[in-house]
Short mmCIF file of C-alpha atoms and ligand atoms in Angstrom, two decimals:
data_model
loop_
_atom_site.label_atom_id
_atom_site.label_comp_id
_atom_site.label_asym_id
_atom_site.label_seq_id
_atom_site.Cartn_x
_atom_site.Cartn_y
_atom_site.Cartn_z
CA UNK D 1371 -19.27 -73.06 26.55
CA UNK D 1372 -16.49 -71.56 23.89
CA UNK D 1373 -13.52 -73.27 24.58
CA UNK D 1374 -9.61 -73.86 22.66
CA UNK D 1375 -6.73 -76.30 23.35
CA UNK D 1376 -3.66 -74.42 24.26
CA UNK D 1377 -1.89 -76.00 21.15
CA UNK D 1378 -4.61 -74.72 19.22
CA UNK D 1379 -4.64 -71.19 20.25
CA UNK D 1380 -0.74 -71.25 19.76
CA UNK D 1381 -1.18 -72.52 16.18
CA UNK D 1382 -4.08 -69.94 15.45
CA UNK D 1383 -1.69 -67.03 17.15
CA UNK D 1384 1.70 -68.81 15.79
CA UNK D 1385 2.85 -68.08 18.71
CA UNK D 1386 4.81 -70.91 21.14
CA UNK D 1387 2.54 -72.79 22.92
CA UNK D 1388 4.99 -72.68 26.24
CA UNK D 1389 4.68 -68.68 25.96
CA UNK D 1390 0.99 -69.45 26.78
CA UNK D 1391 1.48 -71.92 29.67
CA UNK D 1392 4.18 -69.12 31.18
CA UNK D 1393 1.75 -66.90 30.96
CA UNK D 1394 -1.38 -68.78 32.80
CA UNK D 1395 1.27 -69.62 35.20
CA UNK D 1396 2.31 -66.69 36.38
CA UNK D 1397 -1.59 -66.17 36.72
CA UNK D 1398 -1.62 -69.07 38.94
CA UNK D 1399 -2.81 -71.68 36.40
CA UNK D 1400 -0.83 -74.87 36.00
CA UNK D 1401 -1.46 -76.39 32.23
CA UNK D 1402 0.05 -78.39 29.63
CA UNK D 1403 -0.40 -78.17 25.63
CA UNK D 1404 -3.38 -80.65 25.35
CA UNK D 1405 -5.49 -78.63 28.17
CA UNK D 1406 -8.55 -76.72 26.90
CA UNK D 1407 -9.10 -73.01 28.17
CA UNK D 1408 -12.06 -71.10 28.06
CA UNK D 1409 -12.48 -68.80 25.20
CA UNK D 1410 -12.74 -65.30 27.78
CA UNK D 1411 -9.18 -66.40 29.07
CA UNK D 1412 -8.11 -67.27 25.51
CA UNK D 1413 -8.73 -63.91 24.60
CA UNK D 1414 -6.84 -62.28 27.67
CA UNK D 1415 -4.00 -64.06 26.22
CA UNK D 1416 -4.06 -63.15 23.03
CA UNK D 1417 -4.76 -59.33 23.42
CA UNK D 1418 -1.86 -59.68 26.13
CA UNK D 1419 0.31 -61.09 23.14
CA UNK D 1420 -0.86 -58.29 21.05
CA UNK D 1421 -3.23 -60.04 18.79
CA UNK D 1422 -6.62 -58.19 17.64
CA UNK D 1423 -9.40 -60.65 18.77
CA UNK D 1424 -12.30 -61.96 16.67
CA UNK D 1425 -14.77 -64.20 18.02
CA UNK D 1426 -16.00 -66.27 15.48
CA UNK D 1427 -19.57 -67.28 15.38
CA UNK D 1428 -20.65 -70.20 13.10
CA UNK D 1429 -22.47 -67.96 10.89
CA UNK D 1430 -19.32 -66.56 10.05
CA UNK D 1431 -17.42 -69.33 9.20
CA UNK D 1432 -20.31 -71.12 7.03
CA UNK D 1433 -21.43 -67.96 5.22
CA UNK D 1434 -20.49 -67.76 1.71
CA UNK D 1435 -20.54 -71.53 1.26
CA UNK D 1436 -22.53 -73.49 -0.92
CA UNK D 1437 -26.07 -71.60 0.05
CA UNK D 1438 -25.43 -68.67 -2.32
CA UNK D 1439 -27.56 -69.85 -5.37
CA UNK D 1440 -25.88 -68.68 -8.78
CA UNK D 1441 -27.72 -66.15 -11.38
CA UNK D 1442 -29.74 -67.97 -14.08
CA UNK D 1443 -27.75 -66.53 -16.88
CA UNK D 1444 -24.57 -68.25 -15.72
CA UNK D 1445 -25.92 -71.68 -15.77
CA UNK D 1446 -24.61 -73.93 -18.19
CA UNK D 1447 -26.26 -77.58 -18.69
CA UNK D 1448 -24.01 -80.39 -17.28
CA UNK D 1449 -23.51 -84.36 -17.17
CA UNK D 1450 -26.58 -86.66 -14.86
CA UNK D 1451 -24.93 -88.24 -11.61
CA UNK D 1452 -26.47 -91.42 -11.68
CA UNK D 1453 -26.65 -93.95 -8.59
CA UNK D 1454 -27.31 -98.27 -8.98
CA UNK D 1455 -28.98 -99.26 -6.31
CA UNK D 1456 -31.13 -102.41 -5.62
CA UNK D 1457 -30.87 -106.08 -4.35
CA UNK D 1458 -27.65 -107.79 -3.40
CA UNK D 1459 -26.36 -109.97 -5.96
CA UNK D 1460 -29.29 -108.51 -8.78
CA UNK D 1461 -26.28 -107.16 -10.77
CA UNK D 1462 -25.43 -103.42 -9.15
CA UNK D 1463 -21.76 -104.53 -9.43
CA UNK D 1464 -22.22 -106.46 -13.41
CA UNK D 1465 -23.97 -103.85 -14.82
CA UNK D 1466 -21.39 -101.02 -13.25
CA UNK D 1467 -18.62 -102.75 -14.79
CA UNK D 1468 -20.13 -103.33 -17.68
CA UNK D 1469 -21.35 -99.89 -18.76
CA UNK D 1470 -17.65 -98.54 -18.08
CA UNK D 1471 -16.64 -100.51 -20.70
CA UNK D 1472 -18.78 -98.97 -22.77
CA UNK D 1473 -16.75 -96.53 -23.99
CA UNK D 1474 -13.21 -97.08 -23.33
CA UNK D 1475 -12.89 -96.22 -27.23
CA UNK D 1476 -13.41 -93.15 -26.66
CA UNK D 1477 -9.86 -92.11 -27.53
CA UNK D 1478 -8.78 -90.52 -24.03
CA UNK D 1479 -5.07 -91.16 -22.89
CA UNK D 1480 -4.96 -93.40 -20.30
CA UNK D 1481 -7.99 -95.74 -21.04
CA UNK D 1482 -8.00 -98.60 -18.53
CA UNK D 1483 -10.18 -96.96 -16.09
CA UNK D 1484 -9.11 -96.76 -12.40
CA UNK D 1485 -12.05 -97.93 -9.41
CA UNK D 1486 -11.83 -94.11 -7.74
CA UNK D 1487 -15.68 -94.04 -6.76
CA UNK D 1488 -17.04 -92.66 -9.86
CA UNK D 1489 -16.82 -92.17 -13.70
CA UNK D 1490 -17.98 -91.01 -16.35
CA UNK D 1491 -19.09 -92.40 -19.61
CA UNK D 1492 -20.41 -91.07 -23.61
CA UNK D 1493 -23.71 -92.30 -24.09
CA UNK D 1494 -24.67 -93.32 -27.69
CA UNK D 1495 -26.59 -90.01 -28.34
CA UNK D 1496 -23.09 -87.92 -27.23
CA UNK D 1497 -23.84 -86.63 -24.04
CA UNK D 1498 -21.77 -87.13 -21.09
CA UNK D 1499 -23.34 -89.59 -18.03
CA UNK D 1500 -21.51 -89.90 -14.86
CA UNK D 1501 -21.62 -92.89 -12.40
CA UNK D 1502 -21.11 -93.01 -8.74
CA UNK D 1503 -19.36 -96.48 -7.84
CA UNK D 1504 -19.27 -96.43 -4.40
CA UNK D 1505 -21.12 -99.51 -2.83
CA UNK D 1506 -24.01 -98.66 -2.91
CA UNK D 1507 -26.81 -98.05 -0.30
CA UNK D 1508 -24.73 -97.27 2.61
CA UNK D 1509 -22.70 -94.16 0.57
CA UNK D 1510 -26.04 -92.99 -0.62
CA UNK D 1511 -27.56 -92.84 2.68
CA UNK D 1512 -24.21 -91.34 4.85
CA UNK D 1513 -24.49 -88.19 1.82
CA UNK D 1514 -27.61 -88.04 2.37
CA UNK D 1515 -27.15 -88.04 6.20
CA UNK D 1516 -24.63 -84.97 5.98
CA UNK D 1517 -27.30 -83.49 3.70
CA UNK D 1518 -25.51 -84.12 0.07
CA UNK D 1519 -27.77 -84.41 -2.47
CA UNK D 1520 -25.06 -85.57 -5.36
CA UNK D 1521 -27.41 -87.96 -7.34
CA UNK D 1522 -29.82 -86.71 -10.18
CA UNK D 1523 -31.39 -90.01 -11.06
CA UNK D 1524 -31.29 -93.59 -9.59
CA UNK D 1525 -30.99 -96.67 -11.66
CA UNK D 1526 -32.90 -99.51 -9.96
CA UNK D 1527 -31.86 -102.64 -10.82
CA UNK D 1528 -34.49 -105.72 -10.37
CA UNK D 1529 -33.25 -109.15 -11.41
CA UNK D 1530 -35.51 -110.80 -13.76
CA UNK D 1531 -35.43 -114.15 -12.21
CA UNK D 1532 -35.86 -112.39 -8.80
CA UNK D 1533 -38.16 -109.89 -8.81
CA UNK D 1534 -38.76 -107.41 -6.03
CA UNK D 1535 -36.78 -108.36 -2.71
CA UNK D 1536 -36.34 -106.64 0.96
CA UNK D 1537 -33.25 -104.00 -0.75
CA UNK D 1538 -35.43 -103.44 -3.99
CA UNK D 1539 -38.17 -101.42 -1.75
CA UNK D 1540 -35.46 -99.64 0.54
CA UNK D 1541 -33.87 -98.43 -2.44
CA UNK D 1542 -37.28 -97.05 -3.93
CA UNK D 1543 -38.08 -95.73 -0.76
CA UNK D 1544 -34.42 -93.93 -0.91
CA UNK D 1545 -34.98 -92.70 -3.91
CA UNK D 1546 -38.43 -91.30 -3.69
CA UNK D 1547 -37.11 -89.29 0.04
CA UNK D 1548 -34.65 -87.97 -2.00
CA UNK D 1549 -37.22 -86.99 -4.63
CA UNK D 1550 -35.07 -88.34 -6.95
CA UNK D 1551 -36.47 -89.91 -10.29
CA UNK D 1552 -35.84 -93.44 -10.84
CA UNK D 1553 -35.27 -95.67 -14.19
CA UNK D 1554 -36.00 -99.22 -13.35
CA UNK D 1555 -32.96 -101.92 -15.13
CA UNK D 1556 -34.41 -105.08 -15.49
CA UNK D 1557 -31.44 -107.09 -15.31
CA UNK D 1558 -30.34 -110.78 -16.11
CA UNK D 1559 -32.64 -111.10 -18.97
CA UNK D 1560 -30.21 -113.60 -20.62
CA UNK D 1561 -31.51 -116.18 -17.94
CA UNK D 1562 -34.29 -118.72 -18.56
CA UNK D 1563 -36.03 -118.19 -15.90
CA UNK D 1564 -36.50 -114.63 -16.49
CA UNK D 1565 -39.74 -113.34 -15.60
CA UNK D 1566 -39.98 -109.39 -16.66
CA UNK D 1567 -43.31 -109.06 -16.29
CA UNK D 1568 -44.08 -110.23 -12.87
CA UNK D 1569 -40.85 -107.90 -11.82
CA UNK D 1570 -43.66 -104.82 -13.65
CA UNK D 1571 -46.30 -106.58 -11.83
CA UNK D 1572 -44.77 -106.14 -8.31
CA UNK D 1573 -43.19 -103.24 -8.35
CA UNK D 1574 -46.68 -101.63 -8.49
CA UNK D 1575 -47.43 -102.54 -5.21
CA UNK D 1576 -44.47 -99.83 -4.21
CA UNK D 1577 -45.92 -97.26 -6.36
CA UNK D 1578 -43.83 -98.06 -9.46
CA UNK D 1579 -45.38 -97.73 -12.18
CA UNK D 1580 -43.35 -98.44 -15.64
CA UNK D 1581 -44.21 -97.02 -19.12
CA UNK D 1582 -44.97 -100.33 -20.76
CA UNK D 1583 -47.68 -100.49 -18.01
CA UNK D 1584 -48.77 -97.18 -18.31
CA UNK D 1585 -46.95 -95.61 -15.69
CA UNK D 1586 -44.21 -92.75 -16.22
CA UNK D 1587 -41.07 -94.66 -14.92
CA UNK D 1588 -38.58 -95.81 -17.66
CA UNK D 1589 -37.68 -98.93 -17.60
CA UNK D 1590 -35.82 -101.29 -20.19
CA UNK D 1591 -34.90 -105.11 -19.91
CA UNK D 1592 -30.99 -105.74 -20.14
CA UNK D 1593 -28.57 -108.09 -19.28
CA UNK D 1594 -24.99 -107.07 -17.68
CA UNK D 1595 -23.32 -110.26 -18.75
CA UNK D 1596 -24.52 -110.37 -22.21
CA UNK D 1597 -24.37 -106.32 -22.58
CA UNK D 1598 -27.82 -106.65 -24.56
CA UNK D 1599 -29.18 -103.55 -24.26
CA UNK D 1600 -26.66 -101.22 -22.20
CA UNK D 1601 -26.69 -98.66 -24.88
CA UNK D 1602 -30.40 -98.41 -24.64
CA UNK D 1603 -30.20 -97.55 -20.38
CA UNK D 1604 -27.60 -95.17 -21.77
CA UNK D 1605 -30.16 -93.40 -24.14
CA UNK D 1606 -32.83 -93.26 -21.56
CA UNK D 1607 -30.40 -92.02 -19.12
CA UNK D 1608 -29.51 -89.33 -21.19
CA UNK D 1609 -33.34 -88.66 -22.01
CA UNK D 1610 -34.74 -88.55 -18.56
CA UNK D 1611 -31.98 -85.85 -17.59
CA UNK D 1612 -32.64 -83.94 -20.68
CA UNK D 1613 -35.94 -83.26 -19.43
CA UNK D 1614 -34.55 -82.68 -15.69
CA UNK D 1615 -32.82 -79.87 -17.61
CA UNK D 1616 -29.86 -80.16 -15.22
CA UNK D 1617 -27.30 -76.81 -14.76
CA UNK D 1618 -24.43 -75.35 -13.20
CA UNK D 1619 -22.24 -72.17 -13.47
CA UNK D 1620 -18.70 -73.55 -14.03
CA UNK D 1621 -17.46 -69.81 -13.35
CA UNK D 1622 -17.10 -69.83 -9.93
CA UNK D 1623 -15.04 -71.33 -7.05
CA UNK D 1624 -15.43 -75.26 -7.18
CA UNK D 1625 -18.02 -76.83 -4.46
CA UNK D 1626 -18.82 -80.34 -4.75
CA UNK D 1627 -19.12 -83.58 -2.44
CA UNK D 1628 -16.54 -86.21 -1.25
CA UNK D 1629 -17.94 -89.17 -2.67
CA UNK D 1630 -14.68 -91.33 -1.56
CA UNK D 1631 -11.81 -90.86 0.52
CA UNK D 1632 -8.34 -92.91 1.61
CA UNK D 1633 -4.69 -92.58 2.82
CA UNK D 1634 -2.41 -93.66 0.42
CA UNK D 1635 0.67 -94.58 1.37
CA UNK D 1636 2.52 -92.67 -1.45
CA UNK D 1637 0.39 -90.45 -2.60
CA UNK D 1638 -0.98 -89.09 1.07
CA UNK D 1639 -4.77 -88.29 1.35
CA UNK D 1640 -6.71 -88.66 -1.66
CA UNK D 1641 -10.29 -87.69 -2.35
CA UNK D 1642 -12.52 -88.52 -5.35
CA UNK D 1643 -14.54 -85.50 -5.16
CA UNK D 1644 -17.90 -85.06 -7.26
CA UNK D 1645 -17.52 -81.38 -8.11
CA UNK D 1646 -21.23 -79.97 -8.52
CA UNK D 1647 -21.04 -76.11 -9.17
CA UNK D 1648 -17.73 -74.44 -9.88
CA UNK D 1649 -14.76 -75.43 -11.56
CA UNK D 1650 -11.71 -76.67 -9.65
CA UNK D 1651 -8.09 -76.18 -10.75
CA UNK D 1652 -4.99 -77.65 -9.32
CA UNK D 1653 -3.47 -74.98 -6.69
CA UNK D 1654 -6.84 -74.05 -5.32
CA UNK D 1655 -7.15 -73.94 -1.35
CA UNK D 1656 -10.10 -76.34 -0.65
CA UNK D 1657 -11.72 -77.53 2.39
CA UNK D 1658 -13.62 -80.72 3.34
CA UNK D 1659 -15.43 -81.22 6.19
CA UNK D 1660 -12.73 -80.53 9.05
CA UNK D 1661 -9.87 -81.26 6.26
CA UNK D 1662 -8.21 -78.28 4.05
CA UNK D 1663 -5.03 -78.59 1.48
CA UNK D 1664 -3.86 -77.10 -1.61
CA UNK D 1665 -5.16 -78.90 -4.38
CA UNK D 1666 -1.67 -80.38 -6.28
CA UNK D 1667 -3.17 -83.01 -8.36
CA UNK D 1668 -6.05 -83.84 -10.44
CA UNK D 1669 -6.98 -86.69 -11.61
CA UNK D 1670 -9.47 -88.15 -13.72
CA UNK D 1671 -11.02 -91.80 -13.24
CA UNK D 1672 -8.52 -92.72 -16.40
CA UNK D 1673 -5.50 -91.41 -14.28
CA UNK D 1674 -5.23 -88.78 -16.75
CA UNK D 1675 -3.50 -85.38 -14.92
CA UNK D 1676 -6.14 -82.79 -15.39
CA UNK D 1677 -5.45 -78.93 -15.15
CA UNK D 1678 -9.16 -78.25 -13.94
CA UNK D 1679 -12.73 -80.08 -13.24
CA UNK D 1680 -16.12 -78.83 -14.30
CA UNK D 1681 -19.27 -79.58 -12.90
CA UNK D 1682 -20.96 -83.44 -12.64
CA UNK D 1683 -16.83 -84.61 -12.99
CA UNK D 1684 -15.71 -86.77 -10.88
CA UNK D 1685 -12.29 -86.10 -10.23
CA UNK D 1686 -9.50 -87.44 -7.71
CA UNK D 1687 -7.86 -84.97 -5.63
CA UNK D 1688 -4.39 -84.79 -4.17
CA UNK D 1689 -3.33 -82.01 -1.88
CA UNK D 1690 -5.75 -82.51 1.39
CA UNK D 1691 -3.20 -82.58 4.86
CA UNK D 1692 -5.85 -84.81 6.32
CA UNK D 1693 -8.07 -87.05 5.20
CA UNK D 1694 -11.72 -86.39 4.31
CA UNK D 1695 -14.48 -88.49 4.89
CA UNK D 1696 -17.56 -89.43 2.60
CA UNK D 1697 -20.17 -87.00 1.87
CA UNK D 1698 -18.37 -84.52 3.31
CA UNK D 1699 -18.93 -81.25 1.65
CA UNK D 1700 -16.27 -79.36 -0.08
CA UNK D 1701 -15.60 -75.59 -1.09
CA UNK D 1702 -13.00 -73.55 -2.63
CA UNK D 1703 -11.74 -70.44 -0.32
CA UNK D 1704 -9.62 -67.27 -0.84
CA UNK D 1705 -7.20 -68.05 1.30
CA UNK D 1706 -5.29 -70.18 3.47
CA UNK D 1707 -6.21 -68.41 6.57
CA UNK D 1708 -9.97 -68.83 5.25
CA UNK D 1709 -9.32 -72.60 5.43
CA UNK D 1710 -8.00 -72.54 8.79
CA UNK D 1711 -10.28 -70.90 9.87
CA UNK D 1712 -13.17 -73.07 8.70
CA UNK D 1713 -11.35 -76.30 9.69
CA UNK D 1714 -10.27 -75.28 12.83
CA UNK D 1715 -14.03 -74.75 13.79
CA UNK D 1716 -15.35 -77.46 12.41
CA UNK D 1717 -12.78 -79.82 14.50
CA UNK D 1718 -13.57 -78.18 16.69
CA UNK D 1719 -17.26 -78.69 16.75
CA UNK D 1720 -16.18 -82.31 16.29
CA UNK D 1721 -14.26 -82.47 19.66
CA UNK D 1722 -17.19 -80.93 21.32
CA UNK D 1723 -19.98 -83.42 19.82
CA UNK D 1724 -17.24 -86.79 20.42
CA UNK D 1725 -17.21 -85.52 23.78
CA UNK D 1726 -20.78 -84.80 24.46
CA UNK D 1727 -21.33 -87.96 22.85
CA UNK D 1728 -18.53 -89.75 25.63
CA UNK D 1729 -20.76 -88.22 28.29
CA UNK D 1730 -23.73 -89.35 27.38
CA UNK D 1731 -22.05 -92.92 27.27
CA UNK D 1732 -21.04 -93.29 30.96
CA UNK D 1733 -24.41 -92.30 31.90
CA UNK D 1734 -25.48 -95.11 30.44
CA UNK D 1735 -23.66 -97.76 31.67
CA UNK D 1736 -26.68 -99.96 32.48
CA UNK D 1737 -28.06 -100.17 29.12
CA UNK D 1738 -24.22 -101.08 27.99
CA UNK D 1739 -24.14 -103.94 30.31
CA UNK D 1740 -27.82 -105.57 29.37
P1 LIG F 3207 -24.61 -106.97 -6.88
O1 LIG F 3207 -24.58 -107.66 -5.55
O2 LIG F 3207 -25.94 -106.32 -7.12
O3 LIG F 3207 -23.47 -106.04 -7.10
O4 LIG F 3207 -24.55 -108.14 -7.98
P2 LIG F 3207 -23.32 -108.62 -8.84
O5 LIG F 3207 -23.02 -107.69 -9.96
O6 LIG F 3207 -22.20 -108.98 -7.95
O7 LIG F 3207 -23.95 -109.91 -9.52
C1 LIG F 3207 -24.35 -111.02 -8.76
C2 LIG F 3207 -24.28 -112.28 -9.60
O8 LIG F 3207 -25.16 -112.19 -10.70
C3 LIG F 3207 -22.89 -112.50 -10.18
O9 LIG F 3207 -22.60 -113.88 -10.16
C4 LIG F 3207 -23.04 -112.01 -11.62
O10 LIG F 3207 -22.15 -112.66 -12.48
C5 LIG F 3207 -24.47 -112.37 -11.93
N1 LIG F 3207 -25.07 -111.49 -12.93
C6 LIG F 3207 -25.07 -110.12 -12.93
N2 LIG F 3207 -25.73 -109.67 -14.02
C7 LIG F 3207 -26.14 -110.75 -14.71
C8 LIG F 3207 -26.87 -110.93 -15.93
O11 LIG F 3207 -27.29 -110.00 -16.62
N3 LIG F 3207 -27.11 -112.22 -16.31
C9 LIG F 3207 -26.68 -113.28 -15.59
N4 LIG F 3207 -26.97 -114.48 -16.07
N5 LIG F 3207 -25.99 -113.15 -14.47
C10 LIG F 3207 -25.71 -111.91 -14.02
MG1 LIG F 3208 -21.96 -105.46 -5.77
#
């Protein structure tokens, strides 16, 4: 069943919550400010207060975002987000590190580049290519969980002295759910015992097969500590998402993906957001997940201050009054009230599901105690 917190109908009404305990009251009804009502006697008291009442249905709230595809002629191409993923301790972390060093010539203002979840690099042919840094597997699946598809292309990296092991086949298996194309990084070349081929060899039995053995998955033999060969996983970067001929209107209200999120003490909640259709300036109202604010910052992963972010930028955003949380979803309203109104359900929806989900727990006491 519907139902509000008193506090929460006050807010919604701005109207004193006491004025609404006075008034179930005097209808016999003894509450306090954290007690939920049903939504039929929420709307007695509202219409008594003289407010016009408007059920809201989820439809309602969630129409308009992010399902509204965008006209062919307004597409414009944009950057690759690209994901590392593959064993523990095969070089994910190295080979991140190392290809954001790239390019710190590139001349921007700032140019030590901040950890913020993602960034973006030049590749040697000139187009843009744009990381996510988040550790790894767990990120990818929780987006994919809340239905976020942010990554174009996975890079799997395979140590050469390792070959294929147990995290190697989840992440294929990851990527090809996701349906999302994979270049294989042969990594740690520089070591002795680097066997390439047998890493080619193996990964067939997962269905993977690599161009030097026929196949139609790019691959290319590196090393992260030596940086041989990080401009060529660059090029084929940018090749394989020229031909995934990736677009995005940047003329519209800014929708993109959490992709990291924290309190900071100073700075209050900040969100790297991935912004994936849209462009988002600073004093836009934006929502994430049950979280809203007024965008006051942005800021790129140089700590540059940035007017505005286009789509496949990863940007850091300052403004939220709570704090989002990974692969949450986020859209640009009209309106404050908008925002409210979308947050306020959502929490909502969260209350009822935490509570549903308490429920179900004392039920099963039993299987808690085994
Ligand atoms: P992750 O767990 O996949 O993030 O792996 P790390 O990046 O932390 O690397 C694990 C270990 O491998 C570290 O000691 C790295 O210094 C080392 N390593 C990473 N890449 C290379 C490489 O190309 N060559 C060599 N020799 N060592 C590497
Ligand atoms: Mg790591």
């Amino acid at each position: 069943p519907e139902t509000i917190t008193i506090a929460d109908l006050a807010n919604r009404m701005s109207e004193r919550a006491v004025d609404i305990i006075r008034m179930l009251m005097k209808q016999g009804q003894m509450h306090k400010i954290t007690d939920v009502i049903d939504a039929d006697t929420a709307q007695l008291i509202a219409e008594e207060l003289g407010h016009a009442v408007r059920r809201v249905a989820e439809s309602d709230v969630e129409e308009g975002l992010f399902d509204i595809p965008d006209a062919d002629e307004l597409l414009q191409p944009r950057a690759p987000v690209v994901t590392i993923m593959g064993h523990v301790d095969h070089g994910k972390t190295s080979l991140l590190d190392a290809l954001r060093k790239t390019n710190v010539v590139s001349g921007e203002a700032g140019g030590i580049t901040q950890h913020i979840g993602a960034y973006q690099v030049v590749s040697p042919l000139g187009g843009k290519i744009t990381f996510i840094d988040t550790p790894g597997h767990a990120a990818f699946t929780a987006m994919r969980a809340r239905g976020a598809k942010v990554t174009d292309l996975v890079v799997l990296v395979v140590a050469a002295n390792d070959s294929v092991m147990p995290q190697t086949i989840e992440a294929i298996n990851h990527a090809k759910a996701a349906k999302v194309p994979m270049i294989v990084a042969i990594n740690k070349i520089d070591l002795p015992d680097a066997r390439p081929e047998k890493v080619k060899t193996d990964l067939l039995q997962y269905e993977v097969q690599v161009e030097s053995l026929g196949g139609d998955v790019l691959e290319i033999e590196l090393s992260a500590k030596t940086g041989q060969n990080l401009d060529k996983l660059l090029e084929l970067i940018q090749l394989q998402s020229e031909l995934l001929d990736l677009k995005a209107n940047p003329d519209r209200l800014a929708e993109g993906t959490v992709i990291e999120a924290k309190l900071d003490r100073g700075r209050g909640p900040v969100a790297t957001v991935l912004i994936q259709r849209g462009t988002l300036h600073t004093g836009d109202i934006v929502v994430a997940g049950s979280e809203w604010g007024r965008v006051r910052a942005l800021l790129s992963d140089k700590g540059t201050q940035l007017a505005d972010a286009g789509p496949s930028t990863p940007v850091e955003v300052l403004g939220f009054n709570g704090t989002p949380e990974a692969g949450d979803r986020v859209a640009v309203v009209e309106n404050e009230a908008r925002a409210r109104e979308i947050t306020d359900y959502r929490s909502h929806q969260k209350r009822e599901k935490q509570a549903a989900r308490v429920g179900a727990g004392r039920g099963s006491l039993a299987d808690m105690m085994t």
